[in-house]
């Protein structure tokens, strides 16, 4: 099997795995829809007091909310993607089996996570977004070019998300227990990605800093592409730069971690 076919099969396996959890998917759809409604009314009240906060009008703010609910599980904003499985395999020593596979470790887990991301977007993210479009005023683009640019930005966001979580997972080679770093991942993901509030609303130097961190490439950048609030070329360059940097750092850390692997128990 060629490398391309191999990783496509791995991605398809990741998609099928998460598709089997139908009750969890239905619960996730309900949860994201309910939280979306709560956040929409919170945003509407906030934008009534502060019109054009962060450069958005109310319809754009509402669109931002539902996009966040669509991408929450897609990008594993608070963790919960393949990094949990990888950390467990490192902890138990099963990672040794992965290293014997005739496949690149990073690409294997990237393909798995892309399959997971695609299912979470289609199975859990689309319905809340459609609910928002039906019942609330949203600022959705009418031209296909903007939607195509958004899909590219979303793919790059998936790469950045995986890059962050892969580095977190590899820390288990040294820490052995990933509970602490997973908690940090949850906090940084929910805050710095713009899931709580658009990063555009943060003022001063702090706002400038959070908008150039890699988490900004996950929700804030795709949202601004969809809403027409940023240059497409610049957005792609920002996301691609972070994707390359994070995946490159992951490969270096992987090399250091696997240079001398000691399986627990022997």
Coordinates of C-alpha atoms in Angstrom, one line a residue:
X1 CA 0.0 0.0 0.0
X2 CA 1.3 3.4 -1.0
X3 CA 1.9 6.1 1.7
X4 CA -1.0 8.2 0.4
X5 CA -3.5 5.2 0.5
X6 CA -2.2 4.2 3.9
X7 CA -2.9 7.6 5.6
X8 CA -6.2 7.9 3.8
X9 CA -7.2 4.6 5.3
X10 CA -6.0 5.7 8.7
X11 CA -8.1 8.9 8.4
X12 CA -11.1 6.9 7.3
X13 CA -10.6 4.7 10.4
X14 CA -10.6 7.7 12.6
X15 CA -13.8 8.9 11.0
X16 CA -15.5 5.5 11.5
X17 CA -14.4 5.2 15.1
X18 CA -16.0 8.4 16.2
X19 CA -19.1 7.7 14.0
X20 CA -19.8 4.7 16.2
X21 CA -20.5 6.9 19.3
X22 CA -24.0 7.9 18.2
X23 CA -25.4 8.7 21.7
X24 CA -22.3 10.8 22.5
X25 CA -22.7 12.6 19.2
X26 CA -26.4 13.4 19.8
X27 CA -25.6 14.6 23.3
X28 CA -22.8 16.8 21.9
X29 CA -25.2 18.3 19.3
X30 CA -27.7 19.1 22.0
X31 CA -25.0 20.6 24.3
X32 CA -23.5 22.8 21.6
X33 CA -26.9 24.0 20.5
X34 CA -27.9 24.8 24.1
X35 CA -24.6 26.6 24.9
X36 CA -24.9 28.4 21.5
X37 CA -28.3 29.8 22.4
X38 CA -27.0 30.9 25.9
X39 CA -24.0 32.6 24.3
X40 CA -26.0 34.3 21.6
X41 CA -28.2 36.1 24.1
X42 CA -25.2 37.0 26.1
X43 CA -23.4 38.4 23.1
X44 CA -26.6 40.3 22.0
X45 CA -26.8 41.9 25.4
X46 CA -23.1 42.8 25.3
X47 CA -23.3 44.2 21.8
X48 CA -26.3 46.2 22.8
X49 CA -24.1 48.0 25.3
X50 CA -21.0 48.0 23.1
X51 CA -22.1 48.3 19.5
X52 CA -19.4 47.1 17.0
X53 CA -17.3 45.7 19.8
X54 CA -14.2 44.1 18.3
X55 CA -15.2 45.5 14.9
X56 CA -18.2 43.2 14.6
X57 CA -21.9 44.1 14.3
X58 CA -24.5 42.0 16.1
X59 CA -25.1 39.7 13.1
X60 CA -21.3 39.0 12.9
X61 CA -21.1 38.4 16.6
X62 CA -24.0 35.9 16.4
X63 CA -22.2 34.2 13.5
X64 CA -19.0 34.0 15.5
X65 CA -20.9 32.2 18.4
X66 CA -22.3 29.5 16.1
X67 CA -19.1 29.0 14.3
X68 CA -17.4 28.5 17.7
X69 CA -20.0 25.9 18.6
X70 CA -19.4 24.2 15.2
X71 CA -15.7 24.1 15.7
X72 CA -15.5 23.3 19.4
X73 CA -15.3 19.5 19.0
X74 CA -14.0 19.7 15.4
X75 CA -10.7 21.3 16.6
X76 CA -10.8 19.7 20.1
X77 CA -10.5 23.2 21.6
X78 CA -10.3 21.8 25.2
X79 CA -8.6 18.6 24.2
X80 CA -10.2 15.3 23.9
X81 CA -8.8 14.4 20.5
X82 CA -6.2 11.7 19.6
X83 CA -3.7 13.2 22.1
X84 CA -5.5 11.3 24.9
X85 CA -5.0 8.0 23.2
X86 CA -1.4 8.7 22.3
X87 CA -0.6 9.7 25.9
X88 CA -2.2 6.5 27.2
X89 CA -0.1 4.4 24.8
X90 CA 3.0 6.2 25.9
X91 CA 2.1 5.6 29.6
X92 CA 1.4 1.9 29.1
X93 CA 4.3 1.3 26.7
X94 CA 2.1 0.3 23.8
X95 CA 3.8 3.1 21.9
X96 CA 6.6 0.6 21.2
X97 CA 4.1 -1.2 18.8
X98 CA 3.4 2.1 17.0
X99 CA 7.1 2.7 16.5
X100 CA 7.5 -0.8 14.8
X101 CA 4.8 0.1 12.3
X102 CA 6.1 0.8 8.7
X103 CA 4.5 4.3 9.0
X104 CA 5.6 7.7 10.3
X105 CA 4.3 8.2 13.9
X106 CA 3.4 11.8 13.5
X107 CA 1.6 11.3 10.2
X108 CA -0.3 8.3 11.5
X109 CA -1.7 10.3 14.4
X110 CA -2.3 13.4 12.2
X111 CA -4.3 11.3 9.7
X112 CA -6.3 9.8 12.6
X113 CA -7.0 13.2 14.0
X114 CA -8.1 14.6 10.7
X115 CA -10.6 11.8 10.4
X116 CA -11.9 12.6 13.9
X117 CA -12.1 16.3 13.0
X118 CA -14.1 15.7 9.9
X119 CA -16.6 13.5 11.7
X120 CA -17.0 16.0 14.5
X121 CA -17.6 18.8 12.1
X122 CA -20.2 16.9 10.1
X123 CA -21.7 14.9 12.9
X124 CA -21.7 17.4 15.7
X125 CA -20.9 20.9 14.4
X126 CA -23.1 21.4 11.3
X127 CA -26.5 21.0 13.1
X128 CA -25.9 23.7 15.8
X129 CA -24.6 26.0 13.0
X130 CA -27.8 25.4 10.9
X131 CA -30.0 26.0 14.0
X132 CA -28.3 29.3 14.5
X133 CA -28.8 30.2 10.8
X134 CA -32.5 29.4 11.0
X135 CA -33.4 31.1 14.3
X136 CA -30.9 34.0 14.6
X137 CA -29.7 36.8 12.2
X138 CA -26.3 35.7 10.9
X139 CA -23.8 37.4 8.6
X140 CA -23.1 34.6 6.1
X141 CA -21.3 35.3 2.9
X142 CA -23.2 34.9 -0.4
X143 CA -20.2 34.1 -2.6
X144 CA -18.6 30.7 -3.1
X145 CA -15.1 32.1 -3.0
X146 CA -15.4 33.2 0.7
X147 CA -16.7 29.8 1.6
X148 CA -13.8 28.1 -0.2
X149 CA -11.3 30.3 1.6
X150 CA -13.0 29.4 4.9
X151 CA -12.6 25.7 4.2
X152 CA -8.9 26.2 3.5
X153 CA -8.6 28.2 6.8
X154 CA -10.5 25.4 8.6
X155 CA -8.0 22.8 7.3
X156 CA -5.1 24.9 8.4
X157 CA -6.8 25.3 11.8
X158 CA -7.0 21.5 12.1
X159 CA -3.3 21.3 11.4
X160 CA -2.5 23.9 14.1
X161 CA -4.8 22.2 16.6
X162 CA -3.1 18.9 16.0
X163 CA 0.3 20.5 16.3
X164 CA -0.5 21.9 19.7
X165 CA -2.0 18.7 21.0
X166 CA 0.7 16.5 19.6
X167 CA 3.3 18.5 21.6
X168 CA 1.2 18.1 24.7
X169 CA 0.9 14.3 24.1
X170 CA 4.7 13.9 23.6
X171 CA 5.3 15.4 27.1
X172 CA 4.0 12.1 28.5
X173 CA 7.4 10.5 27.5
X174 CA 8.9 12.5 30.4
X175 CA 5.9 13.2 32.7
X176 CA 4.2 9.8 32.3
X177 CA 1.0 11.3 33.7
X178 CA -0.8 13.7 31.4
X179 CA -3.5 15.1 33.8
X180 CA -1.7 18.3 34.5
X181 CA -0.8 19.2 31.0
X182 CA -4.3 18.3 29.8
X183 CA -5.7 20.8 32.3
X184 CA -3.4 23.5 31.0
X185 CA -4.5 22.5 27.4
X186 CA -8.2 23.0 28.4
X187 CA -7.6 26.4 29.9
X188 CA -5.4 27.8 27.1
X189 CA -7.6 26.3 24.4
X190 CA -10.9 27.8 25.7
X191 CA -9.4 31.2 26.3
X192 CA -6.7 31.9 23.7
X193 CA -8.6 30.4 20.7
X194 CA -11.3 33.0 21.1
X195 CA -13.9 30.4 22.1
X196 CA -15.0 32.5 25.1
X197 CA -14.9 35.9 23.4
X198 CA -13.4 37.1 20.1
X199 CA -9.8 38.0 20.5
X200 CA -10.5 41.2 18.7
X201 CA -12.2 42.6 21.9
X202 CA -9.1 42.4 24.0
X203 CA -7.5 45.8 24.2
X204 CA -3.9 47.1 24.2
X205 CA -0.8 45.0 24.4
X206 CA -2.5 42.0 25.7
X207 CA -4.8 41.9 22.7
X208 CA -1.9 42.2 20.4
X209 CA -0.2 39.3 22.0
X210 CA -3.1 36.9 22.1
X211 CA -3.9 37.5 18.4
X212 CA -0.5 36.3 17.3
X213 CA -0.4 33.1 19.4
X214 CA -1.1 29.8 17.7
X215 CA -4.5 29.3 19.3
X216 CA -5.7 32.4 17.4
X217 CA -5.4 30.3 14.2
X218 CA -8.1 27.9 15.4
X219 CA -11.3 29.9 15.7
X220 CA -10.5 33.6 15.4
X221 CA -8.8 33.4 12.0
X222 CA -11.3 31.1 10.3
X223 CA -14.1 33.3 11.7
X224 CA -12.5 36.5 10.3
X225 CA -12.1 34.8 6.9
X226 CA -15.7 33.8 6.9
X227 CA -16.9 37.2 8.0
X228 CA -14.6 39.0 5.6
X229 CA -12.8 40.8 8.4
X230 CA -9.2 39.9 7.4
X231 CA -7.1 39.5 4.3
X232 CA -7.2 35.9 3.1
X233 CA -3.6 35.7 2.0
X234 CA -2.4 37.0 5.4
X235 CA -4.7 34.7 7.3
X236 CA -3.4 31.7 5.4
X237 CA 0.2 32.8 5.9
X238 CA -0.4 33.2 9.7
X239 CA -2.0 29.8 10.0
X240 CA 0.5 28.0 7.7
X241 CA 3.4 29.5 9.6
X242 CA 2.1 28.2 12.9
X243 CA 1.3 24.8 11.4
X244 CA 4.8 24.4 10.0
X245 CA 6.4 25.6 13.3
X246 CA 4.3 23.3 15.5
X247 CA 4.6 20.2 13.3
X248 CA 8.3 20.8 13.0
X249 CA 8.6 21.2 16.8
X250 CA 6.6 18.0 17.2
X251 CA 8.9 16.1 14.9
X252 CA 12.0 17.3 16.8
X253 CA 10.5 16.4 20.1
X254 CA 9.4 13.1 18.8
X255 CA 12.9 12.4 17.7
X256 CA 14.3 13.2 21.1
X257 CA 11.6 11.2 22.9
X258 CA 11.9 8.0 20.8
X259 CA 15.7 8.0 20.5
X260 CA 15.8 5.7 23.5
X261 CA 12.4 4.3 24.4
X262 CA 12.1 2.2 27.6
X263 CA 8.9 0.3 27.8
X264 CA 7.6 0.0 31.3
X265 CA 8.0 -3.4 32.8
X266 CA 11.0 -4.4 30.7

